Short mmCIF file of C-alpha atoms in Angstrom, two decimals:
data_model
loop_
_atom_site.label_atom_id
_atom_site.label_comp_id
_atom_site.label_asym_id
_atom_site.label_seq_id
_atom_site.Cartn_x
_atom_site.Cartn_y
_atom_site.Cartn_z
CA UNK A 1 6.53 102.50 -41.07
CA UNK A 2 5.40 103.65 -37.58
CA UNK A 3 2.87 106.49 -37.52
CA UNK A 4 5.29 108.95 -35.91
CA UNK A 5 7.90 108.46 -38.63
CA UNK A 6 5.20 108.79 -41.30
CA UNK A 7 4.02 112.02 -39.73
CA UNK A 8 7.48 113.55 -39.50
CA UNK A 9 8.13 112.57 -43.09
CA UNK A 10 4.90 114.30 -44.15
CA UNK A 11 6.06 117.52 -42.49
CA UNK A 12 9.45 117.28 -44.21
CA UNK A 13 7.79 116.65 -47.57
CA UNK A 14 5.48 119.64 -47.17
CA UNK A 15 8.45 121.83 -46.30
CA UNK A 16 10.37 120.52 -49.32
CA UNK A 17 7.38 121.29 -51.55
CA UNK A 18 7.25 124.87 -50.29
CA UNK A 19 10.98 125.26 -50.84
CA UNK A 20 10.71 124.01 -54.43
CA UNK A 21 8.09 126.69 -55.09
CA UNK A 22 10.21 129.52 -53.75
CA UNK A 23 9.49 129.55 -50.02
CA UNK A 24 11.74 128.51 -47.20
CA UNK A 25 11.50 129.02 -43.43
CA UNK A 26 9.54 132.25 -43.74
CA UNK A 27 6.13 133.40 -42.56
CA UNK A 28 4.38 132.32 -45.73
CA UNK A 29 5.78 128.81 -45.52
CA UNK A 30 4.73 128.65 -41.87
CA UNK A 31 1.14 129.49 -42.78
CA UNK A 32 1.07 126.88 -45.54
CA UNK A 33 2.69 124.07 -43.53
CA UNK A 34 0.58 124.57 -40.42
CA UNK A 35 -2.71 124.95 -42.26
CA UNK A 36 -2.18 122.04 -44.67
CA UNK A 37 -1.05 119.79 -41.83
CA UNK A 38 -4.06 120.88 -39.77
CA UNK A 39 -6.32 120.16 -42.74
CA UNK A 40 -4.92 116.62 -42.93
CA UNK A 41 -5.30 116.22 -39.17
CA UNK A 42 -8.93 117.37 -39.17
CA UNK A 43 -9.84 115.33 -42.26
CA UNK A 44 -8.61 112.13 -40.64
CA UNK A 45 -10.00 113.06 -37.23
CA UNK A 46 -13.42 113.66 -38.76
CA UNK A 47 -13.30 110.25 -40.46
CA UNK A 48 -12.32 108.60 -37.19
CA UNK A 49 -15.12 110.36 -35.31
CA UNK A 50 -17.92 109.45 -37.71
CA UNK A 51 -16.76 105.82 -37.68
CA UNK A 52 -17.05 105.77 -33.90
CA UNK A 53 -20.08 108.03 -33.47
CA UNK A 54 -23.03 106.98 -31.31
CA UNK A 55 -25.21 106.42 -34.34
CA UNK A 56 -26.39 103.39 -36.27
CA UNK A 57 -24.91 105.06 -39.35
CA UNK A 58 -21.41 104.73 -37.91
CA UNK A 59 -21.31 101.00 -38.66
CA UNK A 60 -22.00 101.70 -42.32
CA UNK A 61 -19.08 104.14 -42.47
CA UNK A 62 -16.76 101.86 -40.52
CA UNK A 63 -17.41 98.80 -42.67
CA UNK A 64 -16.97 100.61 -45.99
CA UNK A 65 -13.74 100.07 -47.98
CA UNK A 66 -13.53 103.85 -48.32
CA UNK A 67 -15.24 105.82 -45.59
CA UNK A 68 -15.26 108.98 -47.69
CA UNK A 69 -17.45 107.34 -50.34
CA UNK A 70 -19.82 105.90 -47.75
CA UNK A 71 -20.15 109.32 -46.15
CA UNK A 72 -20.81 110.97 -49.52
CA UNK A 73 -23.53 108.40 -50.29
CA UNK A 74 -25.58 109.31 -47.22
CA UNK A 75 -28.63 111.44 -47.86
CA UNK A 76 -28.76 114.94 -46.39
CA UNK A 77 -30.76 113.91 -43.34
CA UNK A 78 -28.50 110.95 -42.55
CA UNK A 79 -25.42 113.12 -42.92
CA UNK A 80 -26.83 115.75 -40.57
CA UNK A 81 -27.69 113.10 -37.96
CA UNK A 82 -24.19 111.68 -38.14
CA UNK A 83 -22.60 115.12 -37.89
CA UNK A 84 -24.65 115.83 -34.76
CA UNK A 85 -23.46 112.57 -33.18
CA UNK A 86 -19.75 113.44 -33.15
CA UNK A 87 -17.79 115.46 -30.62
CA UNK A 88 -18.31 119.25 -30.79
CA UNK A 89 -14.51 119.54 -30.62
CA UNK A 90 -14.29 118.32 -34.22
CA UNK A 91 -15.08 120.63 -37.15
CA UNK A 92 -17.87 119.37 -39.40
CA UNK A 93 -16.79 118.49 -42.93
CA UNK A 94 -18.99 117.93 -45.96
CA UNK A 95 -18.08 115.31 -48.60
CA UNK A 96 -16.68 118.00 -50.91
CA UNK A 97 -14.33 119.17 -48.14
CA UNK A 98 -12.50 115.86 -47.88
CA UNK A 99 -9.00 115.18 -49.15
CA UNK A 100 -10.32 112.28 -51.21
CA UNK A 101 -12.66 114.65 -53.05
CA UNK A 102 -9.84 117.11 -53.72
CA UNK A 103 -7.69 114.28 -55.01
CA UNK A 104 -10.31 113.51 -57.64
CA UNK A 105 -10.38 117.14 -58.79
CA UNK A 106 -6.66 117.43 -59.53
CA UNK A 107 -6.93 117.22 -63.31
CA UNK A 108 -8.88 120.48 -63.44
CA UNK A 109 -6.93 123.50 -64.63
CA UNK A 110 -8.17 125.73 -61.83
CA UNK A 111 -7.21 123.30 -59.09
CA UNK A 112 -5.54 126.07 -57.10
CA UNK A 113 -8.89 127.86 -56.88
CA UNK A 114 -10.66 124.61 -55.95
CA UNK A 115 -8.08 123.97 -53.22
CA UNK A 116 -8.30 127.49 -51.78
CA UNK A 117 -12.10 127.51 -51.91
CA UNK A 118 -12.21 124.20 -50.04
CA UNK A 119 -10.03 125.56 -47.26
CA UNK A 120 -11.99 128.79 -46.87
CA UNK A 121 -15.35 127.00 -47.02
CA UNK A 122 -14.33 124.71 -44.15
CA UNK A 123 -13.32 127.79 -42.17
CA UNK A 124 -16.55 129.64 -42.91
CA UNK A 125 -18.83 126.71 -42.07
CA UNK A 126 -17.09 126.20 -38.72
CA UNK A 127 -16.36 129.85 -37.89
CA UNK A 128 -18.71 130.09 -34.89
CA UNK A 129 -16.70 127.49 -32.96
CA UNK A 130 -13.34 127.15 -34.70
CA UNK A 131 -11.83 130.59 -35.01
CA UNK A 132 -9.72 132.77 -32.75
CA UNK A 133 -9.96 136.48 -32.04
CA UNK A 134 -7.42 139.26 -31.98
CA UNK A 135 -7.28 141.71 -29.08
CA UNK A 136 -9.50 143.93 -31.23
CA UNK A 137 -12.09 141.12 -31.44
CA UNK A 138 -11.45 140.44 -35.12
CA UNK A 139 -12.07 136.79 -35.96
CA UNK A 140 -9.12 134.88 -37.41
CA UNK A 141 -10.40 131.98 -39.55
CA UNK A 142 -9.27 128.40 -39.22
CA UNK A 143 -8.00 128.37 -42.82
CA UNK A 144 -7.29 130.93 -45.52
CA UNK A 145 -6.35 130.84 -49.23
CA UNK A 146 -2.77 129.61 -49.60
CA UNK A 147 -1.80 129.32 -53.25
CA UNK A 148 -1.37 133.08 -53.71
CA UNK A 149 1.90 132.77 -51.80
CA UNK A 150 3.34 131.24 -54.98
CA UNK A 151 4.44 134.28 -56.99
CA UNK A 152 4.16 132.64 -60.41
CA UNK A 153 0.43 132.32 -61.07
CA UNK A 154 1.06 129.59 -63.65
CA UNK A 155 2.56 127.40 -60.91
CA UNK A 156 -0.23 127.73 -58.36
CA UNK A 157 -2.34 124.80 -59.57
CA UNK A 158 0.66 122.47 -59.63
CA UNK A 159 1.63 123.68 -56.16
CA UNK A 160 -1.83 122.79 -54.85
CA UNK A 161 -1.58 119.36 -56.50
CA UNK A 162 1.83 118.79 -54.93
CA UNK A 163 0.44 119.56 -51.48
CA UNK A 164 -2.56 117.25 -51.86
CA UNK A 165 -0.31 114.49 -53.22
CA UNK A 166 1.48 114.44 -49.88
CA UNK A 167 -1.73 114.03 -47.87
CA UNK A 168 -3.18 110.85 -49.34
CA UNK A 169 -0.43 108.35 -48.59
CA UNK A 170 -1.41 107.46 -45.02
CA UNK A 171 -3.95 108.13 -42.29
CA UNK A 172 -3.59 109.52 -38.78
CA UNK A 173 -6.26 107.10 -37.57
CA UNK A 174 -3.83 104.92 -35.63
CA UNK A 175 -2.65 107.99 -33.73
CA UNK A 176 -6.17 108.87 -32.59
CA UNK A 177 -6.24 105.63 -30.62
CA UNK A 178 -3.31 107.00 -28.63
CA UNK A 179 -3.29 110.27 -26.68
CA UNK A 180 -3.47 113.83 -27.98
CA UNK A 181 0.05 114.34 -26.60
CA UNK A 182 1.21 112.52 -29.73
CA UNK A 183 0.16 115.52 -31.79
CA UNK A 184 1.45 118.03 -29.25
CA UNK A 185 4.97 116.63 -29.69
CA UNK A 186 4.54 116.47 -33.45
CA UNK A 187 3.47 120.12 -33.48
CA UNK A 188 6.72 121.08 -31.76
CA UNK A 189 8.57 119.49 -34.67
CA UNK A 190 6.26 121.23 -37.11
CA UNK A 191 7.08 124.74 -35.88
CA UNK A 192 10.73 124.31 -34.85
CA UNK A 193 12.10 126.11 -37.93
CA UNK A 194 9.91 129.18 -37.51
CA UNK A 195 10.07 132.18 -35.22
CA UNK A 196 6.71 131.74 -33.53
CA UNK A 197 5.42 132.08 -29.99
CA UNK A 198 4.33 128.55 -29.24
CA UNK A 199 2.70 128.02 -32.59
CA UNK A 200 0.19 130.85 -32.40
CA UNK A 201 -3.44 130.09 -33.15
CA UNK A 202 -2.78 126.56 -34.41
CA UNK A 203 -1.27 125.10 -31.24
CA UNK A 204 -4.64 124.69 -29.52
CA UNK A 205 -5.78 122.10 -32.05
CA UNK A 206 -2.95 119.72 -31.12
CA UNK A 207 -2.98 120.00 -27.35
CA UNK A 208 -5.08 117.92 -24.94
CA UNK A 209 -8.56 119.16 -24.12
CA UNK A 210 -9.44 119.67 -20.48
#
């Protein structure tokens, strides 16, 4: 299936998941859909960048059957060198931030907490570069906890699992070989059901950089 069709299907599946847990076309669903989709986008973009970094370590990542495992197996110094070799436009992710790592944590009973903590940790570690400010100069983080939007606390872990399940079936890597306009058009589809002004703080991550 072409990457565009796969991407649109992912958005539809995320929306269907939110609907099945009591949300539909409201502000809470908008926050969940945009942040989870952005998480997938940044996870795959980070993988693409470290595979193509100007570093001798990139070849090791690129040749590995699973880049996430190869990245996790680097020592701290190697990982830091590789992180410094990628574009500053890409948030830095640690091995425990990756979707593959979350996938392997799904059997844990507190998976909702694990999921939320992963999102907020990514935001905190990249806050100096990847956050926006209100008119009152209050920083708005890249990600925030999401599972609390599910009213039934007993359903929050399964909701987090359902979201992660949708993210592991394909990679955006083929799209990164195209132009960023691919994601700009996808983002229009992403927000079409919500009353937003151009996508708010998330739109900038899908539009071409000057």
